[in-house]
Coordinates of C-alpha atoms and ligand atoms in Angstrom, one line a residue:
M878 CA 13.1 -12.1 -12.5
L879 CA 10.4 -13.0 -10.1
T880 CA 7.8 -15.6 -11.0
F881 CA 4.2 -14.6 -11.7
T882 CA 1.9 -16.9 -13.6
N883 CA -0.8 -15.0 -15.4
R884 CA -1.7 -12.8 -12.3
T885 CA -3.8 -9.7 -12.0
A886 CA -3.2 -7.1 -9.2
L887 CA -5.2 -4.2 -7.9
V888 CA -3.0 -1.4 -6.5
T889 CA -4.6 1.5 -4.6
G890 CA -3.0 4.9 -4.7
A891 CA -1.4 3.9 -8.0
G892 CA -1.6 7.4 -9.5
R893 CA 1.6 8.8 -7.9
G894 CA 4.6 8.0 -5.7
I895 CA 5.0 4.6 -4.2
G896 CA 1.8 3.1 -5.7
K897 CA 2.8 4.2 -9.2
A898 CA 6.2 2.5 -8.7
I899 CA 4.5 -0.7 -7.4
A900 CA 2.1 -0.8 -10.3
E901 CA 4.8 -0.2 -12.9
N902 CA 7.1 -2.8 -11.4
L903 CA 4.4 -5.5 -11.2
A904 CA 3.5 -4.7 -14.8
R905 CA 7.1 -5.2 -15.8
H906 CA 6.9 -8.7 -14.3
G907 CA 3.9 -9.5 -16.6
V908 CA 1.2 -8.8 -14.1
T909 CA -2.0 -7.2 -15.3
V910 CA -2.5 -4.1 -13.1
I911 CA -5.7 -2.4 -12.1
C912 CA -4.6 1.1 -11.0
V913 CA -6.8 2.8 -8.5
S914 CA -6.5 6.4 -7.3
K915 CA -8.8 9.2 -6.2
S916 CA -8.5 11.2 -9.4
A917 CA -9.2 9.6 -12.8
E918 CA -6.4 11.6 -14.3
S919 CA -3.8 10.3 -11.9
C920 CA -4.5 6.5 -12.2
G921 CA -5.2 7.0 -15.9
S922 CA -1.7 8.3 -16.4
T923 CA -0.1 5.4 -14.6
A924 CA -2.2 2.9 -16.6
A925 CA -1.3 4.7 -19.9
A926 CA 2.4 4.6 -19.0
I927 CA 2.2 0.8 -18.3
V928 CA 0.4 0.2 -21.6
A929 CA 2.9 2.4 -23.5
A930 CA 5.7 0.3 -22.1
G931 CA 4.0 -2.9 -23.4
G932 CA 2.2 -4.0 -20.2
K933 CA -1.4 -4.6 -19.3
A934 CA -3.4 -2.1 -17.1
K935 CA -6.7 -0.6 -16.4
A936 CA -7.4 2.6 -14.5
M937 CA -10.3 3.1 -12.1
A938 CA -11.0 6.2 -10.0
V939 CA -12.3 5.2 -6.6
D940 CA -12.3 7.0 -3.3
V941 CA -11.0 4.3 -1.1
A942 CA -12.5 6.0 2.0
D943 CA -16.0 5.4 0.7
G944 CA -17.0 1.8 1.6
S945 CA -20.0 1.7 -0.8
G946 CA -17.8 3.0 -3.7
V947 CA -15.2 0.3 -3.0
A948 CA -18.0 -2.3 -2.9
K949 CA -19.4 -1.2 -6.3
A950 CA -15.9 -1.0 -7.9
A951 CA -14.9 -4.4 -6.5
E952 CA -18.2 -6.0 -7.9
A953 CA -17.6 -4.5 -11.3
L954 CA -14.0 -5.6 -11.4
L955 CA -14.7 -9.1 -10.3
A956 CA -17.3 -9.4 -13.1
E957 CA -14.7 -8.1 -15.6
F958 CA -11.6 -10.0 -14.6
P959 CA -11.4 -13.8 -14.2
A960 CA -9.5 -13.3 -11.0
I961 CA -7.8 -10.6 -8.9
D962 CA -5.0 -12.5 -7.4
I963 CA -3.0 -9.7 -5.7
L964 CA -4.2 -6.7 -3.6
V965 CA -1.8 -3.9 -2.6
N966 CA -3.4 -1.5 -0.2
N967 CA -1.2 1.5 -0.7
A968 CA -3.5 4.6 -0.9
G969 CA -2.8 6.9 2.0
I970 CA -2.9 10.5 3.3
T971 CA -1.5 12.5 6.2
K972 CA -3.2 15.2 8.1
D973 CA -0.6 15.9 10.8
G974 CA -0.9 17.9 14.0
L975 CA -0.3 17.6 17.7
L976 CA -3.1 15.8 19.4
F977 CA -4.5 18.8 21.2
R978 CA -4.9 20.6 17.9
M979 CA -6.1 17.6 15.8
S980 CA -9.7 17.8 14.8
E981 CA -12.0 14.8 14.8
A982 CA -12.5 15.3 11.0
D983 CA -8.7 14.9 10.5
W984 CA -8.6 11.9 12.7
N985 CA -11.5 10.3 10.8
D986 CA -10.2 11.1 7.3
V987 CA -6.8 9.6 8.0
L988 CA -8.3 6.5 9.6
S989 CA -10.8 5.9 6.9
T990 CA -8.4 6.5 4.0
N991 CA -5.4 4.5 5.4
L992 CA -7.0 1.8 7.5
T993 CA -10.8 1.3 6.9
S994 CA -10.1 1.2 3.2
C995 CA -8.0 -2.0 3.7
F996 CA -10.9 -3.6 5.5
H997 CA -13.3 -2.8 2.6
W998 CA -11.0 -3.9 -0.3
T999 CA -9.9 -7.0 1.5
K1000 CA -13.4 -8.0 2.4
H1001 CA -14.5 -7.9 -1.2
L1002 CA -11.3 -9.2 -3.0
A1003 CA -10.1 -11.9 -0.5
R1004 CA -13.0 -14.2 -0.8
P1005 CA -12.3 -15.2 -4.4
M1006 CA -8.6 -15.6 -3.5
T1007 CA -9.5 -18.0 -0.7
R1008 CA -11.7 -20.0 -3.1
A1009 CA -8.9 -20.1 -5.7
R1010 CA -6.5 -21.1 -2.9
W1011 CA -3.9 -18.5 -4.0
G1012 CA -3.7 -14.9 -3.2
R1013 CA -1.3 -12.1 -2.1
I1014 CA -2.2 -9.1 0.0
V1015 CA 0.4 -6.5 0.8
N1016 CA -0.5 -3.5 3.1
I1017 CA 1.7 -0.5 2.9
T1018 CA 2.1 0.7 6.4
S1019 CA 4.8 3.0 7.8
V1020 CA 7.6 3.2 10.3
S1021 CA 5.2 5.7 12.1
G1022 CA 3.0 2.6 12.8
I1023 CA 6.0 0.8 14.4
M1024 CA 7.7 3.6 16.3
G1025 CA 5.1 6.3 16.6
N1026 CA 5.8 9.8 15.5
A1027 CA 4.9 13.1 17.4
G1028 CA 2.4 15.0 15.3
Q1029 CA 0.9 11.9 13.6
A1030 CA -1.5 10.4 16.2
N1031 CA -4.1 9.7 13.5
Y1032 CA -1.5 8.4 10.9
S1033 CA 0.4 6.2 13.4
A1034 CA -2.8 4.7 14.8
A1035 CA -4.0 3.9 11.2
K1036 CA -0.6 2.4 10.2
A1037 CA -0.3 0.4 13.5
G1038 CA -3.9 -0.8 12.8
M1039 CA -2.8 -2.0 9.4
I1040 CA -0.1 -4.1 11.1
G1041 CA -2.7 -5.7 13.4
L1042 CA -5.0 -6.3 10.4
T1043 CA -2.2 -7.9 8.5
K1044 CA -1.3 -10.3 11.2
T1045 CA -4.9 -11.3 11.9
L1046 CA -5.8 -11.8 8.2
A1047 CA -2.6 -13.8 7.7
R1048 CA -3.9 -16.2 10.3
E1049 CA -7.4 -16.2 8.9
F1050 CA -6.4 -16.9 5.3
A1051 CA -3.3 -19.1 5.8
G1052 CA -5.2 -22.3 5.3
R1053 CA -6.2 -21.2 1.8
S1054 CA -2.6 -20.2 0.7
V1055 CA -3.5 -16.5 0.7
T1056 CA -0.6 -14.6 2.3
V1057 CA -0.9 -11.2 4.0
N1058 CA 2.2 -9.1 4.7
A1059 CA 3.0 -5.5 5.3
V1060 CA 5.8 -3.2 4.1
A1061 CA 6.7 -0.3 6.3
P1062 CA 8.5 2.5 4.4
G1063 CA 10.7 5.1 6.1
F1064 CA 11.2 8.5 4.5
I1065 CA 10.6 8.0 0.7
K1066 CA 10.8 10.8 -1.8
T1067 CA 7.3 11.3 -3.0
D1068 CA 4.7 14.2 -3.1
M1069 CA 3.8 13.1 0.5
T1070 CA 7.2 14.0 1.9
A1071 CA 8.3 16.7 -0.6
E1072 CA 7.8 19.5 1.9
F1073 CA 10.3 17.8 4.3
V1074 CA 12.7 16.4 1.7
N1075 CA 13.0 19.8 -0.1
N1076 CA 13.7 21.7 3.1
P1077 CA 17.5 21.4 3.8
E1078 CA 17.1 22.1 7.6
V1079 CA 14.3 19.6 8.1
S1080 CA 15.8 17.0 5.9
A1081 CA 19.1 17.2 7.7
K1082 CA 17.3 16.7 11.0
I1083 CA 15.4 13.6 9.6
L1084 CA 18.5 12.1 8.2
E1085 CA 20.1 12.1 11.7
V1086 CA 17.8 9.2 12.5
V1087 CA 18.3 7.3 9.2
P1088 CA 21.3 5.1 9.5
L1089 CA 21.8 4.9 5.7
K1090 CA 21.8 8.8 5.7
R1091 CA 19.6 9.2 2.7
F1092 CA 15.9 9.2 1.7
G1093 CA 14.5 6.1 0.0
E1094 CA 13.1 5.9 -3.5
A1095 CA 9.6 4.7 -4.4
A1096 CA 11.3 1.8 -6.3
D1097 CA 12.8 0.5 -3.0
I1098 CA 9.3 -0.1 -1.8
A1099 CA 8.2 -1.5 -5.2
H1100 CA 10.9 -4.1 -5.2
M1101 CA 10.0 -5.5 -1.7
T1102 CA 6.3 -5.5 -2.6
A1103 CA 6.8 -7.3 -5.9
F1104 CA 8.8 -10.0 -4.1
L1105 CA 6.0 -10.5 -1.5
C1106 CA 3.5 -10.8 -4.4
S1107 CA 5.6 -13.4 -6.3
E1108 CA 5.6 -17.2 -6.2
E1109 CA 9.0 -17.0 -4.5
A1110 CA 7.4 -15.5 -1.3
N1111 CA 5.0 -18.4 -0.9
Y1112 CA 6.2 -19.3 2.6
I1113 CA 6.0 -15.8 4.1
T1114 CA 2.9 -14.5 5.8
G1115 CA 2.0 -12.2 8.7
Q1116 CA 5.2 -10.2 8.5
V1117 CA 6.1 -6.5 8.5
F1118 CA 9.1 -5.6 6.4
A1119 CA 10.6 -2.2 7.2
V1120 CA 12.2 -0.5 4.1
D1121 CA 13.5 2.5 5.9
G1122 CA 17.3 2.8 5.7
G1123 CA 17.6 1.2 9.1
M1124 CA 15.3 3.6 11.0
A1125 CA 13.2 1.1 12.9
M1126 CA 16.0 -1.3 13.8
Ligands
NAP878 P1 1.5 10.2 -2.4 O1 2.6 10.5 -3.3 O2 0.8 11.3 -1.7 O3 0.4 9.4 -3.3 C1 -0.8 8.9 -2.7 C2 -1.7 8.1 -3.6 O4 -2.8 7.7 -2.8 C3 -2.2 9.0 -4.8 O5 -2.2 8.2 -5.9 C4 -3.6 9.3 -4.3 O6 -4.5 9.5 -5.4 C5 -4.0 8.1 -3.5 N1 -5.1 8.4 -2.6 C6 -5.0 9.2 -1.5 N2 -6.3 9.3 -1.0 C7 -7.1 8.5 -1.7 C8 -8.4 8.1 -1.7 N3 -9.2 8.6 -0.7 N4 -8.9 7.3 -2.6 C9 -8.1 6.8 -3.5 N5 -6.8 7.1 -3.7 C10 -6.3 7.9 -2.7 O7 1.9 9.1 -1.3 P2 3.1 8.1 -1.2 O8 4.2 8.8 -0.5 O9 3.3 7.4 -2.5 O10 2.5 7.1 -0.2 C11 1.9 5.8 -0.5 C12 1.7 5.0 0.7 O11 2.9 4.8 1.4 C13 0.7 5.7 1.7 O12 -0.1 4.8 2.3 C14 1.7 6.3 2.7 O13 1.1 6.4 4.0 C15 2.8 5.2 2.8 N6 4.1 5.7 3.2 C16 4.7 6.7 2.6 C17 6.0 7.2 3.1 C18 6.8 8.2 2.4 O14 7.8 8.6 2.9 N7 6.4 8.7 1.2 C19 6.5 6.6 4.3 C20 5.7 5.7 4.9 C21 4.5 5.2 4.4 P3 -4.5 10.7 -6.4 O15 -3.2 10.5 -7.2 O16 -5.7 10.6 -7.2 O17 -4.4 12.0 -5.5

């Protein structure tokens, strides 16, 4: 069991997939979890599942791509909770296409949902962490941000941007014992990848480049994330941990 002393976490994209697994896993460790997603139904169902299992959770529907919406939500939450000690920036979308066919709208949507959202949440939630001299920020990036991936110029740029942001904020906040790390999933079975995973030809092609020869589970990302949020990870900052079956070796 990892050590968490009376901590509260905010997890974005907690309605489904990896974010849901992260939220539920933190809650199992006794962390109070604020579950954020775009739809109220989605984050509400995760929070309800946590409470039904004996944990503590609150749901909040916020469009993370909307900076003023994030500011309002953060203000309300900081007034309600004595502290938000842990921030997991996990919400993300893909809008794939080769560069020549990629619209500016698809570029902007992916950048604002995956990357600019991290800027907004961190700006609002990190200041109280630095004052408290304890905090954990985990950004869920991707192997696409490390290796690049044809057809994902917008997504790879956003995810690589999250890595630069992680390393810079790790340096800015280190003196206040706020750690900032990134987790880079490979191919994980969620709604985001269902179209590839459920297509035998496409999935066989993908698995050729995965040394462990299988897709990952959302729980694999949740375990790494919980560790980085725990007391046990207190000497780790500015790092990117690939959880990808060996893809980005
Ligand atoms: P998913 O199953 O599609 O779930 C995405 C979650 O993000 C949903 O809860 C969704 O909210 C939320 N979200 C999307 N746009 C949002 C917005 N504008 N505002 C608030 N919430 C928003 O995705 P996933 O596979 O779990 O991916 C989670 C993260 O891991 C993403 O950042 C993704 O890029 C990254 N990742 C995934 C993989 C993979 O193989 N699955 C690989 C590498 C990296 P609703 O539920 O309300 O729609």
